Amino acid sequence: GNRVSRIKAFSPGASGDPSDFALRSYSRGMNYRGASFFLDKRCLKDGLVYTITAKIKLVDSTGNPQQCNPSITDPNHRHVCPTVVLKGDNCPDGAEVRLWNEIDLGSWDADGFNEFKATFPTSDKMGQCTEPYLIVGRDVHKVKDVVLDDVYVIGGEGAAALREDTLAPTNVPTNVPSTFPSASPTFFPTNKPTPFPTIANAVACPDPSEDPKEMPSGPVMLARSDPGYVCIIMKAIQDADGNLSKVAPVARSHDGERWTRYGGKFAESLFYSWDFDHHDIGSQITFPELSGDEKYFASSYSYSVENADVSEKDVIARFLNTATFGVTAAEIEAFKGPVTKKKCCRLDSGTDG
């Protein structure tokens, strides 16, 4: 999330490798705005303790390093260093918590990334918030951009409540614990290291001429789609005749690209902080158990439009499925064809017309 700031990639990240990226919160407008990380309410209750760690750098709008004073503890001071605030929407009184850096930095290293660490207990009050979240790098003066890397929240009976990767993979500390949740997970692990060994064999997508293939829950290695094809993993209920209902897409691979999660509330609530671990043979992820008669299915199709029998709506649906994180019937109806490169660029940039 961004909580009314803008977010983009920043390179190099904390590792110093130009191929690694960090997350830059800019155009903040107010001191209290910044990058936010949403939390599972089930992780927030009396008696649990978590620790947040991060690496933080401050820059101005042109990328020049900026200073702050770690000895200042007034959140309204112009030169205060970044804090972390746990809050949420529609919270009861007393739920908001400000966290100061427990590491004695002495002085702020403007040219590098500075370590942040804070330990905090949670309460039932926090779990009553409509949407609890952490703002990392809050209170810094609004003219400064906050650059974040390697943000972790660990603890809570030994499991992680949050793991938010930056826009591209960065080096992950080897001492970050990870556990695998039960069939009905209460807490969720970090993406890396994974408690499961890398799976040697990848599951291929079905041919477009085949029926949807049922996929198991649990860890799985998925082969990428073939060039010119889209493969989608969805949750659905299948009747006795093989028809699917209550379909919700959760992941996709198109044109031989890596697997990615779908956007939208269902996929976010299903995976929380999990994401794909990419390998040469495919992409590995753990699919959580579903409830009732719901199952996972894989289905693929070609998005080539050379076949004259393909309807205009089908072309639009296929295009939107490859260019966005899911499409509705209303969006298909509202889309004004034809499908062109210009329209694709407009869609990706979020501009109208």
JSON list of N, CA and C in Angstrom, two decimals, residues 15-57:
[
{"chain": "A", "resi": 15, "resn": "SER", "atom": "N", "xyz": [21.84, -4.20, -0.78]},
{"chain": "A", "resi": 15, "resn": "SER", "atom": "CA", "xyz": [22.99, -5.05, -1.08]},
{"chain": "A", "resi": 15, "resn": "SER", "atom": "C", "xyz": [24.06, -4.32, -1.87]},
{"chain": "A", "resi": 16, "resn": "GLY", "atom": "N", "xyz": [23.68, -3.20, -2.52]},
{"chain": "A", "resi": 16, "resn": "GLY", "atom": "CA", "xyz": [24.62, -2.47, -3.34]},
{"chain": "A", "resi": 16, "resn": "GLY", "atom": "C", "xyz": [24.71, -2.98, -4.76]},
{"chain": "A", "resi": 17, "resn": "ASP", "atom": "N", "xyz": [24.05, -4.10, -5.04]},
{"chain": "A", "resi": 17, "resn": "ASP", "atom": "CA", "xyz": [24.05, -4.69, -6.38]},
{"chain": "A", "resi": 17, "resn": "ASP", "atom": "C", "xyz": [23.09, -3.90, -7.27]},
{"chain": "A", "resi": 18, "resn": "PRO", "atom": "N", "xyz": [23.56, -3.37, -8.40]},
{"chain": "A", "resi": 18, "resn": "PRO", "atom": "CA", "xyz": [22.67, -2.59, -9.28]},
{"chain": "A", "resi": 18, "resn": "PRO", "atom": "C", "xyz": [21.47, -3.37, -9.79]},
{"chain": "A", "resi": 19, "resn": "SER", "atom": "N", "xyz": [21.55, -4.71, -9.75]},
{"chain": "A", "resi": 19, "resn": "SER", "atom": "CA", "xyz": [20.41, -5.52, -10.20]},
{"chain": "A", "resi": 19, "resn": "SER", "atom": "C", "xyz": [19.37, -5.72, -9.11]},
{"chain": "A", "resi": 20, "resn": "ASP", "atom": "N", "xyz": [19.67, -5.28, -7.88]},
{"chain": "A", "resi": 20, "resn": "ASP", "atom": "CA", "xyz": [18.72, -5.37, -6.78]},
{"chain": "A", "resi": 20, "resn": "ASP", "atom": "C", "xyz": [17.98, -4.04, -6.63]},
{"chain": "A", "resi": 21, "resn": "PHE", "atom": "N", "xyz": [16.76, -4.13, -6.15]},
{"chain": "A", "resi": 21, "resn": "PHE", "atom": "CA", "xyz": [15.93, -2.94, -6.03]},
{"chain": "A", "resi": 21, "resn": "PHE", "atom": "C", "xyz": [15.35, -2.83, -4.62]},
{"chain": "A", "resi": 22, "resn": "ALA", "atom": "N", "xyz": [15.11, -1.59, -4.22]},
{"chain": "A", "resi": 22, "resn": "ALA", "atom": "CA", "xyz": [14.40, -1.29, -2.98]},
{"chain": "A", "resi": 22, "resn": "ALA", "atom": "C", "xyz": [13.11, -0.56, -3.35]},
{"chain": "A", "resi": 23, "resn": "LEU", "atom": "N", "xyz": [12.31, -0.24, -2.34]},
{"chain": "A", "resi": 23, "resn": "LEU", "atom": "CA", "xyz": [11.02, 0.42, -2.54]},
{"chain": "A", "resi": 23, "resn": "LEU", "atom": "C", "xyz": [11.14, 1.88, -2.11]},
{"chain": "A", "resi": 24, "resn": "ARG", "atom": "N", "xyz": [10.79, 2.81, -3.00]},
{"chain": "A", "resi": 24, "resn": "ARG", "atom": "CA", "xyz": [10.92, 4.23, -2.71]},
{"chain": "A", "resi": 24, "resn": "ARG", "atom": "C", "xyz": [9.54, 4.86, -2.57]},
{"chain": "A", "resi": 25, "resn": "SER", "atom": "N", "xyz": [9.28, 5.45, -1.41]},
{"chain": "A", "resi": 25, "resn": "SER", "atom": "CA", "xyz": [8.03, 6.18, -1.15]},
{"chain": "A", "resi": 25, "resn": "SER", "atom": "C", "xyz": [8.30, 7.66, -1.37]},
{"chain": "A", "resi": 26, "resn": "TYR", "atom": "N", "xyz": [7.59, 8.25, -2.34]},
{"chain": "A", "resi": 26, "resn": "TYR", "atom": "CA", "xyz": [7.87, 9.64, -2.68]},
{"chain": "A", "resi": 26, "resn": "TYR", "atom": "C", "xyz": [6.55, 10.40, -2.86]},
{"chain": "A", "resi": 27, "resn": "SER", "atom": "N", "xyz": [6.65, 11.72, -3.07]},
{"chain": "A", "resi": 27, "resn": "SER", "atom": "CA", "xyz": [5.47, 12.59, -3.16]},
{"chain": "A", "resi": 27, "resn": "SER", "atom": "C", "xyz": [4.56, 12.34, -1.96]},
{"chain": "A", "resi": 28, "resn": "ARG", "atom": "N", "xyz": [5.14, 12.36, -0.78]},
{"chain": "A", "resi": 28, "resn": "ARG", "atom": "CA", "xyz": [4.41, 11.96, 0.42]},
{"chain": "A", "resi": 28, "resn": "ARG", "atom": "C", "xyz": [3.41, 13.03, 0.86]},
{"chain": "A", "resi": 29, "resn": "GLY", "atom": "N", "xyz": [3.74, 14.31, 0.68]},
{"chain": "A", "resi": 29, "resn": "GLY", "atom": "CA", "xyz": [2.78, 15.36, 0.97]},
{"chain": "A", "resi": 29, "resn": "GLY", "atom": "C", "xyz": [2.63, 15.71, 2.43]},
{"chain": "A", "resi": 30, "resn": "MET", "atom": "N", "xyz": [2.66, 14.71, 3.31]},
{"chain": "A", "resi": 30, "resn": "MET", "atom": "CA", "xyz": [2.57, 14.90, 4.75]},
{"chain": "A", "resi": 30, "resn": "MET", "atom": "C", "xyz": [3.60, 14.01, 5.44]},
{"chain": "A", "resi": 31, "resn": "ASN", "atom": "N", "xyz": [4.05, 14.43, 6.62]},
{"chain": "A", "resi": 31, "resn": "ASN", "atom": "CA", "xyz": [5.07, 13.64, 7.33]},
{"chain": "A", "resi": 31, "resn": "ASN", "atom": "C", "xyz": [4.58, 12.25, 7.70]},
{"chain": "A", "resi": 32, "resn": "TYR", "atom": "N", "xyz": [3.26, 12.11, 7.90]},
{"chain": "A", "resi": 32, "resn": "TYR", "atom": "CA", "xyz": [2.75, 10.82, 8.38]},
{"chain": "A", "resi": 32, "resn": "TYR", "atom": "C", "xyz": [2.44, 9.85, 7.24]},
{"chain": "A", "resi": 33, "resn": "ARG", "atom": "N", "xyz": [2.71, 10.23, 6.00]},
{"chain": "A", "resi": 33, "resn": "ARG", "atom": "CA", "xyz": [2.41, 9.35, 4.89]},
{"chain": "A", "resi": 33, "resn": "ARG", "atom": "C", "xyz": [3.63, 8.54, 4.48]},
{"chain": "A", "resi": 34, "resn": "GLY", "atom": "N", "xyz": [3.37, 7.35, 3.92]},
{"chain": "A", "resi": 34, "resn": "GLY", "atom": "CA", "xyz": [4.47, 6.50, 3.49]},
{"chain": "A", "resi": 34, "resn": "GLY", "atom": "C", "xyz": [3.99, 5.13, 3.07]},
{"chain": "A", "resi": 35, "resn": "ALA", "atom": "N", "xyz": [4.94, 4.25, 2.86]},
{"chain": "A", "resi": 35, "resn": "ALA", "atom": "CA", "xyz": [4.62, 2.89, 2.43]},
{"chain": "A", "resi": 35, "resn": "ALA", "atom": "C", "xyz": [3.96, 2.12, 3.57]},
{"chain": "A", "resi": 36, "resn": "SER", "atom": "N", "xyz": [2.86, 1.46, 3.26]},
{"chain": "A", "resi": 36, "resn": "SER", "atom": "CA", "xyz": [2.14, 0.69, 4.29]},
{"chain": "A", "resi": 36, "resn": "SER", "atom": "C", "xyz": [2.11, -0.78, 3.93]},
{"chain": "A", "resi": 37, "resn": "PHE", "atom": "N", "xyz": [2.08, -1.61, 4.95]},
{"chain": "A", "resi": 37, "resn": "PHE", "atom": "CA", "xyz": [2.10, -3.06, 4.81]},
{"chain": "A", "resi": 37, "resn": "PHE", "atom": "C", "xyz": [0.94, -3.64, 5.63]},
{"chain": "A", "resi": 38, "resn": "PHE", "atom": "N", "xyz": [0.01, -4.27, 4.95]},
{"chain": "A", "resi": 38, "resn": "PHE", "atom": "CA", "xyz": [-1.19, -4.74, 5.62]},
{"chain": "A", "resi": 38, "resn": "PHE", "atom": "C", "xyz": [-0.92, -6.02, 6.41]},
{"chain": "A", "resi": 39, "resn": "LEU", "atom": "N", "xyz": [-1.64, -6.17, 7.52]},
{"chain": "A", "resi": 39, "resn": "LEU", "atom": "CA", "xyz": [-1.46, -7.29, 8.44]},
{"chain": "A", "resi": 39, "resn": "LEU", "atom": "C", "xyz": [-2.74, -8.12, 8.53]},
{"chain": "A", "resi": 40, "resn": "ASP", "atom": "N", "xyz": [-2.56, -9.39, 8.79]},
{"chain": "A", "resi": 40, "resn": "ASP", "atom": "CA", "xyz": [-3.69, -10.28, 9.02]},
{"chain": "A", "resi": 40, "resn": "ASP", "atom": "C", "xyz": [-4.21, -10.05, 10.45]},
{"chain": "A", "resi": 41, "resn": "LYS", "atom": "N", "xyz": [-5.49, -9.72, 10.56]},
{"chain": "A", "resi": 41, "resn": "LYS", "atom": "CA", "xyz": [-6.05, -9.41, 11.88]},
{"chain": "A", "resi": 41, "resn": "LYS", "atom": "C", "xyz": [-5.94, -10.59, 12.85]},
{"chain": "A", "resi": 42, "resn": "ARG", "atom": "N", "xyz": [-5.90, -11.81, 12.29]},
{"chain": "A", "resi": 42, "resn": "ARG", "atom": "CA", "xyz": [-5.82, -12.98, 13.18]},
{"chain": "A", "resi": 42, "resn": "ARG", "atom": "C", "xyz": [-4.47, -13.07, 13.88]},
{"chain": "A", "resi": 43, "resn": "CYS", "atom": "N", "xyz": [-3.49, -12.32, 13.40]},
{"chain": "A", "resi": 43, "resn": "CYS", "atom": "CA", "xyz": [-2.17, -12.31, 14.03]},
{"chain": "A", "resi": 43, "resn": "CYS", "atom": "C", "xyz": [-2.08, -11.28, 15.16]},
{"chain": "A", "resi": 44, "resn": "LEU", "atom": "N", "xyz": [-3.12, -10.49, 15.33]},
{"chain": "A", "resi": 44, "resn": "LEU", "atom": "CA", "xyz": [-3.08, -9.38, 16.28]},
{"chain": "A", "resi": 44, "resn": "LEU", "atom": "C", "xyz": [-4.01, -9.66, 17.45]},
{"chain": "A", "resi": 45, "resn": "LYS", "atom": "N", "xyz": [-3.46, -10.16, 18.52]},
{"chain": "A", "resi": 45, "resn": "LYS", "atom": "CA", "xyz": [-4.24, -10.46, 19.71]},
{"chain": "A", "resi": 45, "resn": "LYS", "atom": "C", "xyz": [-3.35, -10.41, 20.94]},
{"chain": "A", "resi": 46, "resn": "ASP", "atom": "N", "xyz": [-3.97, -10.40, 22.10]},
{"chain": "A", "resi": 46, "resn": "ASP", "atom": "CA", "xyz": [-3.23, -10.30, 23.35]},
{"chain": "A", "resi": 46, "resn": "ASP", "atom": "C", "xyz": [-2.21, -11.42, 23.48]},
{"chain": "A", "resi": 47, "resn": "GLY", "atom": "N", "xyz": [-1.02, -11.07, 23.99]},
{"chain": "A", "resi": 47, "resn": "GLY", "atom": "CA", "xyz": [-0.03, -12.08, 24.32]},
{"chain": "A", "resi": 47, "resn": "GLY", "atom": "C", "xyz": [0.97, -12.39, 23.22]},
{"chain": "A", "resi": 48, "resn": "LEU", "atom": "N", "xyz": [0.83, -11.79, 22.04]},
{"chain": "A", "resi": 48, "resn": "LEU", "atom": "CA", "xyz": [1.78, -12.06, 20.95]},
{"chain": "A", "resi": 48, "resn": "LEU", "atom": "C", "xyz": [2.76, -10.90, 20.82]},
{"chain": "A", "resi": 49, "resn": "VAL", "atom": "N", "xyz": [4.00, -11.23, 20.53]},
{"chain": "A", "resi": 49, "resn": "VAL", "atom": "CA", "xyz": [5.04, -10.23, 20.38]},
{"chain": "A", "resi": 49, "resn": "VAL", "atom": "C", "xyz": [5.71, -10.42, 19.03]},
{"chain": "A", "resi": 50, "resn": "TYR", "atom": "N", "xyz": [5.91, -9.31, 18.32]},
{"chain": "A", "resi": 50, "resn": "TYR", "atom": "CA", "xyz": [6.54, -9.34, 17.00]},
{"chain": "A", "resi": 50, "resn": "TYR", "atom": "C", "xyz": [7.74, -8.40, 16.98]},
{"chain": "A", "resi": 51, "resn": "THR", "atom": "N", "xyz": [8.63, -8.66, 16.06]},
{"chain": "A", "resi": 51, "resn": "THR", "atom": "CA", "xyz": [9.77, -7.78, 15.82]},
{"chain": "A", "resi": 51, "resn": "THR", "atom": "C", "xyz": [9.77, -7.38, 14.35]},
{"chain": "A", "resi": 52, "resn": "ILE", "atom": "N", "xyz": [9.87, -6.09, 14.09]},
{"chain": "A", "resi": 52, "resn": "ILE", "atom": "CA", "xyz": [10.00, -5.60, 12.72]},
{"chain": "A", "resi": 52, "resn": "ILE", "atom": "C", "xyz": [11.42, -5.16, 12.48]},
{"chain": "A", "resi": 53, "resn": "THR", "atom": "N", "xyz": [11.97, -5.54, 11.35]},
{"chain": "A", "resi": 53, "resn": "THR", "atom": "CA", "xyz": [13.30, -5.09, 10.95]},
{"chain": "A", "resi": 53, "resn": "THR", "atom": "C", "xyz": [13.20, -4.53, 9.53]},
{"chain": "A", "resi": 54, "resn": "ALA", "atom": "N", "xyz": [14.06, -3.58, 9.22]},
{"chain": "A", "resi": 54, "resn": "ALA", "atom": "CA", "xyz": [14.08, -2.98, 7.90]},
{"chain": "A", "resi": 54, "resn": "ALA", "atom": "C", "xyz": [15.41, -2.29, 7.68]},
{"chain": "A", "resi": 55, "resn": "LYS", "atom": "N", "xyz": [15.69, -2.00, 6.43]},
{"chain": "A", "resi": 55, "resn": "LYS", "atom": "CA", "xyz": [16.84, -1.18, 6.06]},
{"chain": "A", "resi": 55, "resn": "LYS", "atom": "C", "xyz": [16.29, 0.06, 5.37]},
{"chain": "A", "resi": 56, "resn": "ILE", "atom": "N", "xyz": [16.71, 1.24, 5.84]},
{"chain": "A", "resi": 56, "resn": "ILE", "atom": "CA", "xyz": [16.08, 2.50, 5.41]},
{"chain": "A", "resi": 56, "resn": "ILE", "atom": "C", "xyz": [17.13, 3.51, 4.97]},
{"chain": "A", "resi": 57, "resn": "LYS", "atom": "N", "xyz": [16.80, 4.20, 3.91]},
{"chain": "A", "resi": 57, "resn": "LYS", "atom": "CA", "xyz": [17.65, 5.26, 3.39]},
{"chain": "A", "resi": 57, "resn": "LYS", "atom": "C", "xyz": [16.75, 6.47, 3.09]}
]
